[in-house]
PDB file of C-alpha atoms and ligand atoms in Angstrom:
ATOM      1  CA  UNK X   1      -1.097   0.507 -36.555  1.00 65.00           C
ATOM      2  CA  UNK X   2       2.342   1.222 -35.027  1.00 80.00           C
ATOM      3  CA  UNK X   3       2.911   2.371 -31.780  1.00 85.00           C
ATOM      4  CA  UNK X   4       5.706   4.816 -30.692  1.00 94.00           C
ATOM      5  CA  UNK X   5       7.148   5.751 -27.430  1.00 96.00           C
ATOM      6  CA  UNK X   6       7.412   9.348 -26.503  1.00 96.00           C
ATOM      7  CA  UNK X   7       9.661  10.198 -23.321  1.00 97.00           C
ATOM      8  CA  UNK X   8       7.621  12.007 -20.929  1.00 96.00           C
ATOM      9  CA  UNK X   9       9.729  11.850 -18.085  1.00 97.00           C
ATOM     10  CA  UNK X  10      13.672  11.655 -17.745  1.00 97.00           C
ATOM     11  CA  UNK X  11      15.438   9.522 -15.295  1.00 98.00           C
ATOM     12  CA  UNK X  12      16.885  12.342 -13.592  1.00 98.00           C
ATOM     13  CA  UNK X  13      13.209  14.222 -13.147  1.00 98.00           C
ATOM     14  CA  UNK X  14      12.164  10.568 -11.837  1.00 98.00           C
ATOM     15  CA  UNK X  15      14.980  10.692  -9.211  1.00 98.00           C
ATOM     16  CA  UNK X  16      14.545  14.398  -8.276  1.00 98.00           C
ATOM     17  CA  UNK X  17      10.616  13.794  -7.715  1.00 98.00           C
ATOM     18  CA  UNK X  18      11.250  10.344  -5.732  1.00 98.00           C
ATOM     19  CA  UNK X  19      13.964  12.107  -3.677  1.00 98.00           C
ATOM     20  CA  UNK X  20      11.173  14.881  -2.921  1.00 98.00           C
ATOM     21  CA  UNK X  21       8.572  12.200  -2.084  1.00 98.00           C
ATOM     22  CA  UNK X  22      11.204  10.283   0.258  1.00 98.00           C
ATOM     23  CA  UNK X  23      11.809  13.633   2.098  1.00 98.00           C
ATOM     24  CA  UNK X  24       8.050  14.461   2.905  1.00 98.00           C
ATOM     25  CA  UNK X  25       7.801  10.759   4.265  1.00 98.00           C
ATOM     26  CA  UNK X  26      11.000  11.503   6.219  1.00 98.00           C
ATOM     27  CA  UNK X  27       9.370  14.638   7.746  1.00 98.00           C
ATOM     28  CA  UNK X  28       6.008  13.345   8.426  1.00 98.00           C
ATOM     29  CA  UNK X  29       7.373   9.728   9.556  1.00 98.00           C
ATOM     30  CA  UNK X  30      10.002  11.217  11.796  1.00 95.00           C
ATOM     31  CA  UNK X  31       9.802   9.060  15.246  1.00 91.00           C
ATOM     32  CA  UNK X  32       7.659   6.231  13.463  1.00 95.00           C
ATOM     33  CA  UNK X  33       8.166   3.403  11.653  1.00 97.00           C
ATOM     34  CA  UNK X  34       5.855   2.970   8.823  1.00 98.00           C
ATOM     35  CA  UNK X  35       4.504  -0.376   7.131  1.00 98.00           C
ATOM     36  CA  UNK X  36       4.998   0.409   3.415  1.00 98.00           C
ATOM     37  CA  UNK X  37       2.470  -1.939   0.988  1.00 98.00           C
ATOM     38  CA  UNK X  38       3.312  -1.863  -2.526  1.00 98.00           C
ATOM     39  CA  UNK X  39       0.779  -2.782  -5.254  1.00 98.00           C
ATOM     40  CA  UNK X  40       2.044  -5.344  -7.611  1.00 97.00           C
ATOM     41  CA  UNK X  41       3.148  -5.268 -10.207  1.00 96.00           C
ATOM     42  CA  UNK X  42       3.517  -1.821 -11.406  1.00 96.00           C
ATOM     43  CA  UNK X  43       4.838  -0.101  -8.284  1.00 98.00           C
ATOM     44  CA  UNK X  44       7.836  -2.595  -7.871  1.00 98.00           C
ATOM     45  CA  UNK X  45      10.574  -0.316  -9.246  1.00 98.00           C
ATOM     46  CA  UNK X  46       9.190   3.269  -7.722  1.00 98.00           C
ATOM     47  CA  UNK X  47       8.759   1.379  -4.149  1.00 98.00           C
ATOM     48  CA  UNK X  48      12.682  -0.116  -4.650  1.00 98.00           C
ATOM     49  CA  UNK X  49      13.876   3.578  -5.501  1.00 98.00           C
ATOM     50  CA  UNK X  50      11.506   5.302  -2.821  1.00 98.00           C
ATOM     51  CA  UNK X  51      12.574   3.204   0.256  1.00 98.00           C
ATOM     52  CA  UNK X  52      16.332   3.421  -0.613  1.00 98.00           C
ATOM     53  CA  UNK X  53      16.037   7.420  -0.750  1.00 98.00           C
ATOM     54  CA  UNK X  54      14.195   7.364   2.456  1.00 98.00           C
ATOM     55  CA  UNK X  55      16.010   7.733   5.973  1.00 97.00           C
ATOM     56  CA  UNK X  56      12.975   6.861   8.239  1.00 97.00           C
ATOM     57  CA  UNK X  57      13.370   3.192   9.311  1.00 97.00           C
ATOM     58  CA  UNK X  58      10.494   1.257   7.657  1.00 97.00           C
ATOM     59  CA  UNK X  59       9.103  -1.626   9.978  1.00 97.00           C
ATOM     60  CA  UNK X  60       8.260  -3.898   7.179  1.00 97.00           C
ATOM     61  CA  UNK X  61       7.696  -4.047   3.509  1.00 98.00           C
ATOM     62  CA  UNK X  62       4.587  -5.930   2.287  1.00 98.00           C
ATOM     63  CA  UNK X  63       3.196  -6.410  -1.164  1.00 98.00           C
ATOM     64  CA  UNK X  64      -0.453  -6.863  -2.343  1.00 98.00           C
ATOM     65  CA  UNK X  65      -2.035  -7.881  -5.785  1.00 97.00           C
ATOM     66  CA  UNK X  66      -5.324  -7.275  -7.571  1.00 95.00           C
ATOM     67  CA  UNK X  67      -6.765  -8.943 -10.219  1.00 88.00           C
ATOM     68  CA  UNK X  68      -7.475  -6.926 -13.440  1.00 67.00           C
ATOM     69  CA  UNK X  69     -11.031  -6.144 -13.288  1.00 55.00           C
ATOM     70  CA  UNK X  70     -13.758  -6.826 -15.803  1.00 50.00           C
ATOM     71  CA  UNK X  71     -16.748  -4.710 -17.150  1.00 46.00           C
ATOM     72  CA  UNK X  72     -19.008  -5.900 -14.139  1.00 46.00           C
ATOM     73  CA  UNK X  73     -16.060  -5.064 -11.520  1.00 41.00           C
ATOM     74  CA  UNK X  74     -15.613  -1.589 -12.991  1.00 45.00           C
ATOM     75  CA  UNK X  75     -19.484  -0.686 -12.801  1.00 45.00           C
ATOM     76  CA  UNK X  76     -19.379  -1.860  -8.852  1.00 57.00           C
ATOM     77  CA  UNK X  77     -16.186  -0.046  -8.151  1.00 62.00           C
ATOM     78  CA  UNK X  78     -14.293  -2.969  -6.921  1.00 70.00           C
ATOM     79  CA  UNK X  79     -11.226  -5.027  -7.910  1.00 88.00           C
ATOM     80  CA  UNK X  80     -10.730  -8.233  -6.528  1.00 93.00           C
ATOM     81  CA  UNK X  81      -7.655  -8.834  -3.920  1.00 95.00           C
ATOM     82  CA  UNK X  82      -5.923 -11.990  -5.044  1.00 96.00           C
ATOM     83  CA  UNK X  83      -2.967 -11.344  -2.557  1.00 97.00           C
ATOM     84  CA  UNK X  84      -3.391  -9.436   0.691  1.00 97.00           C
ATOM     85  CA  UNK X  85      -1.603  -8.845   3.937  1.00 98.00           C
ATOM     86  CA  UNK X  86      -1.624 -10.351   7.522  1.00 97.00           C
ATOM     87  CA  UNK X  87      -3.948  -8.384   9.801  1.00 97.00           C
ATOM     88  CA  UNK X  88      -1.102  -8.202  12.288  1.00 97.00           C
ATOM     89  CA  UNK X  89       1.280  -6.202   9.870  1.00 97.00           C
ATOM     90  CA  UNK X  90      -1.711  -3.399   9.479  1.00 98.00           C
ATOM     91  CA  UNK X  91      -3.569  -3.205  13.115  1.00 98.00           C
ATOM     92  CA  UNK X  92      -2.405  -0.422  15.023  1.00 98.00           C
ATOM     93  CA  UNK X  93       0.339   0.654  12.553  1.00 98.00           C
ATOM     94  CA  UNK X  94       1.095   3.484  10.311  1.00 98.00           C
ATOM     95  CA  UNK X  95       0.536   2.287   6.722  1.00 98.00           C
ATOM     96  CA  UNK X  96       1.780   3.913   3.379  1.00 98.00           C
ATOM     97  CA  UNK X  97       0.511   2.362   0.251  1.00 98.00           C
ATOM     98  CA  UNK X  98       2.643   2.628  -2.713  1.00 98.00           C
ATOM     99  CA  UNK X  99       0.864   2.981  -6.119  1.00 98.00           C
ATOM    100  CA  UNK X 100       2.707   3.407  -9.450  1.00 97.00           C
ATOM    101  CA  UNK X 101      -0.310   5.097 -11.264  1.00 96.00           C
ATOM    102  CA  UNK X 102      -3.685   6.232 -10.137  1.00 95.00           C
ATOM    103  CA  UNK X 103      -6.394   5.858 -12.972  1.00 94.00           C
ATOM    104  CA  UNK X 104     -10.018   5.220 -12.514  1.00 94.00           C
ATOM    105  CA  UNK X 105      -9.058   5.022  -8.681  1.00 95.00           C
ATOM    106  CA  UNK X 106     -11.040   1.605  -8.113  1.00 94.00           C
ATOM    107  CA  UNK X 107      -7.760  -0.385  -7.350  1.00 95.00           C
ATOM    108  CA  UNK X 108      -6.690   1.989  -4.745  1.00 96.00           C
ATOM    109  CA  UNK X 109     -10.038   2.417  -3.264  1.00 95.00           C
ATOM    110  CA  UNK X 110     -10.488  -1.492  -2.935  1.00 95.00           C
ATOM    111  CA  UNK X 111      -6.867  -1.547  -1.210  1.00 97.00           C
ATOM    112  CA  UNK X 112      -7.593   1.191   1.137  1.00 97.00           C
ATOM    113  CA  UNK X 113     -11.059  -0.095   2.200  1.00 96.00           C
ATOM    114  CA  UNK X 114      -9.235  -3.767   2.648  1.00 97.00           C
ATOM    115  CA  UNK X 115      -6.752  -2.179   4.806  1.00 98.00           C
ATOM    116  CA  UNK X 116      -9.264  -0.010   6.909  1.00 98.00           C
ATOM    117  CA  UNK X 117     -10.991  -3.174   7.852  1.00 98.00           C
ATOM    118  CA  UNK X 118      -7.556  -3.946  10.068  1.00 98.00           C
ATOM    119  CA  UNK X 119      -7.758  -0.955  11.864  1.00 98.00           C
ATOM    120  CA  UNK X 120      -4.053   0.737  11.303  1.00 98.00           C
ATOM    121  CA  UNK X 121      -3.009   3.646  13.283  1.00 98.00           C
ATOM    122  CA  UNK X 122      -3.102   5.804  10.046  1.00 98.00           C
ATOM    123  CA  UNK X 123      -3.399   4.909   6.287  1.00 98.00           C
ATOM    124  CA  UNK X 124      -1.828   7.175   3.634  1.00 98.00           C
ATOM    125  CA  UNK X 125      -1.426   6.812  -0.119  1.00 98.00           C
ATOM    126  CA  UNK X 126       1.860   7.553  -2.229  1.00 98.00           C
ATOM    127  CA  UNK X 127       1.347   7.405  -5.708  1.00 98.00           C
ATOM    128  CA  UNK X 128       3.913   8.355  -8.495  1.00 98.00           C
ATOM    129  CA  UNK X 129       1.602   9.326 -11.157  1.00 98.00           C
ATOM    130  CA  UNK X 130      -1.875  10.346 -11.669  1.00 97.00           C
ATOM    131  CA  UNK X 131      -4.353  10.994 -14.440  1.00 96.00           C
ATOM    132  CA  UNK X 132      -7.140  12.684 -12.647  1.00 96.00           C
ATOM    133  CA  UNK X 133      -9.180  12.823 -15.898  1.00 95.00           C
ATOM    134  CA  UNK X 134      -9.902   9.269 -15.627  1.00 92.00           C
ATOM    135  CA  UNK X 135     -11.178   9.038 -12.214  1.00 94.00           C
ATOM    136  CA  UNK X 136     -14.326   7.082 -11.714  1.00 93.00           C
ATOM    137  CA  UNK X 137     -14.359   7.221  -7.591  1.00 94.00           C
ATOM    138  CA  UNK X 138     -12.826   9.827  -5.781  1.00 95.00           C
ATOM    139  CA  UNK X 139      -9.321   9.027  -4.124  1.00 96.00           C
ATOM    140  CA  UNK X 140      -7.326  11.293  -1.686  1.00 97.00           C
ATOM    141  CA  UNK X 141      -3.529  11.077  -2.759  1.00 98.00           C
ATOM    142  CA  UNK X 142      -1.373  12.192   0.174  1.00 98.00           C
ATOM    143  CA  UNK X 143       1.870  11.976  -1.523  1.00 98.00           C
ATOM    144  CA  UNK X 144       1.851  12.482  -5.263  1.00 98.00           C
ATOM    145  CA  UNK X 145       4.777  12.867  -7.872  1.00 98.00           C
ATOM    146  CA  UNK X 146       3.251  13.684 -11.323  1.00 96.00           C
ATOM    147  CA  UNK X 147      -0.193  14.598 -12.638  1.00 96.00           C
ATOM    148  CA  UNK X 148      -0.798  14.002 -16.458  1.00 91.00           C
ATOM    149  CA  UNK X 149      -3.719  14.400 -18.590  1.00 91.00           C
ATOM    150  CA  UNK X 150      -5.234  10.931 -20.185  1.00 89.00           C
ATOM    151  CA  UNK X 151      -2.476   9.462 -22.068  1.00 90.00           C
ATOM    152  CA  UNK X 152      -1.208   5.705 -22.338  1.00 93.00           C
ATOM    153  CA  UNK X 153       1.891   5.854 -20.207  1.00 95.00           C
ATOM    154  CA  UNK X 154       4.709   2.949 -19.837  1.00 97.00           C
ATOM    155  CA  UNK X 155       7.866   2.496 -18.173  1.00 98.00           C
ATOM    156  CA  UNK X 156       9.411   2.594 -14.791  1.00 98.00           C
ATOM    157  CA  UNK X 157       7.302  -0.587 -13.879  1.00 97.00           C
ATOM    158  CA  UNK X 158       4.357   0.163 -15.856  1.00 96.00           C
ATOM    159  CA  UNK X 159       3.337  -2.095 -18.745  1.00 95.00           C
ATOM    160  CA  UNK X 160       1.393  -2.404 -21.798  1.00 93.00           C
ATOM    161  CA  UNK X 161       0.413  -5.876 -22.817  1.00 92.00           C
ATOM    162  CA  UNK X 162       3.509  -6.932 -20.263  1.00 92.00           C
ATOM    163  CA  UNK X 163       5.854  -5.124 -22.081  1.00 95.00           C
ATOM    164  CA  UNK X 164       8.115  -1.825 -21.081  1.00 96.00           C
ATOM    165  CA  UNK X 165       8.176  -2.372 -17.236  1.00 97.00           C
ATOM    166  CA  UNK X 166      12.105  -2.052 -17.665  1.00 98.00           C
ATOM    167  CA  UNK X 167      12.266   1.421 -19.107  1.00 98.00           C
ATOM    168  CA  UNK X 168      13.914   3.653 -16.951  1.00 98.00           C
ATOM    169  CA  UNK X 169      12.314   6.441 -17.993  1.00 98.00           C
ATOM    170  CA  UNK X 170       8.369   7.088 -18.466  1.00 97.00           C
ATOM    171  CA  UNK X 171       6.956   7.194 -21.948  1.00 97.00           C
ATOM    172  CA  UNK X 172       3.643   7.740 -23.615  1.00 96.00           C
ATOM    173  CA  UNK X 173       2.726   5.152 -25.708  1.00 94.00           C
ATOM    174  CA  UNK X 174       1.235   6.947 -28.877  1.00 92.00           C
ATOM    175  CA  UNK X 175      -0.396   5.465 -31.835  1.00 84.00           C
ATOM    176  CA  UNK X 176       1.581   6.060 -35.211  1.00 78.00           C
ATOM    177  CA  UNK X 177      -0.686   5.868 -38.474  1.00 70.00           C
ATOM    178  CA  UNK X 178       1.692   4.449 -41.173  1.00 64.00           C
ATOM    179  CA  UNK X 179       1.572   6.236 -44.347  1.00 62.00           C
ATOM    180  CA  UNK X 180       0.894   4.118 -47.413  1.00 63.00           C
ATOM    181  CA  UNK X 181       3.139   4.754 -50.372  1.00 62.00           C
ATOM    182  CA  UNK X 182       1.003   5.267 -53.591  1.00 62.00           C
ATOM    183  CA  UNK X 183       1.067   1.949 -55.700  1.00 63.00           C
ATOM    184  CA  UNK X 184       1.986   3.516 -59.119  1.00 56.00           C
TER     185      UNK X 184
HETATM  186  C1  LIG M 201      -2.290  -0.247 -12.712  1.00 91.73           C
HETATM  187  C2  LIG M 201      -1.487   0.233 -11.824  1.00 91.73           C
HETATM  188  C3  LIG M 201      -2.531   0.526 -10.602  1.00 91.73           C
HETATM  189  C4  LIG M 201      -3.827   0.518 -11.239  1.00 91.73           C
HETATM  190  C5  LIG M 201      -4.600   1.783 -11.245  1.00 91.73           C
HETATM  191  O1  LIG M 201      -2.220  -1.782 -12.245  1.00 91.73           O
HETATM  192  O2  LIG M 201      -0.524  -0.373 -11.246  1.00 91.73           O
HETATM  193  O3  LIG M 201      -2.636  -0.719  -9.387  1.00 91.73           O
HETATM  194  O4  LIG M 201      -3.582  -0.001 -12.478  1.00 91.73           O
HETATM  195  O5  LIG M 201      -5.655   1.786 -12.129  1.00 91.73           O
HETATM  196  P1  LIG M 201      -7.014   2.203 -11.618  1.00 91.73           P
HETATM  197  O6  LIG M 201      -7.055   3.355 -10.666  1.00 91.73           O
HETATM  198  O7  LIG M 201      -8.027   2.228 -12.712  1.00 91.73           O
HETATM  199  O8  LIG M 201      -7.571   1.119 -10.674  1.00 91.73           O
HETATM  200  P2  LIG M 201      -2.908  -2.977 -13.433  1.00 91.73           P
HETATM  201  O9  LIG M 201      -4.152  -3.285 -13.074  1.00 91.73           O
HETATM  202  O10 LIG M 201      -2.442  -2.686 -14.739  1.00 91.73           O
HETATM  203  O11 LIG M 201      -1.685  -4.023 -12.751  1.00 91.73           O
HETATM  204  P3  LIG M 201      -0.175  -4.207 -13.006  1.00 91.73           P
HETATM  205  O12 LIG M 201       0.483  -3.445 -12.060  1.00 91.73           O
HETATM  206  O13 LIG M 201       0.211  -5.568 -12.550  1.00 91.73           O
HETATM  207  O14 LIG M 201       0.256  -3.890 -14.286  1.00 91.73           O
END
């Protein structure tokens, strides 16, 4: 089976949405200096564009990493945090979690529960993409770019088998059935 890339969102469309999200954050965080926490690896490009489109001074940018979850972890609705953040970064601060894509919601639910334990002043979620048809646990997305039906999405930081993160656009990765030539 071959796979083909179908472009879903162009660079200019991404830039327009990132600008809108940045303006919403600037409006809501005026007079505050939020902490941005990016969930690796997928969100690194979105984060880089988003913070450069914002005018609000950001107090610190931090990163978290979670392990891929196996079947057992999925059923428990938890993913394992392999790189967290120091408590003092979160305690009493206005925290914004940055995700590239929301799927089952398990990763983000785990992140938000972990950060809540450190008692932030506020905790919000900003995600570029959402596939709500895939959700297993409910999550409130405070700032959202695009919503998609359940398609395999790559590019702009999102991978398939470690490939495609560097693509500047967002693509659907679709299966392509090879047509076999007749033998005679
Ligand atoms: C992706 C994405 C989110 C998570 C969403 O990360 O970046 O963090 O999956 O999926 P969920 O809603 O089902 O939990 P992934 O685990 O593929 O790691 P990566 O970002 O390092 O590629």
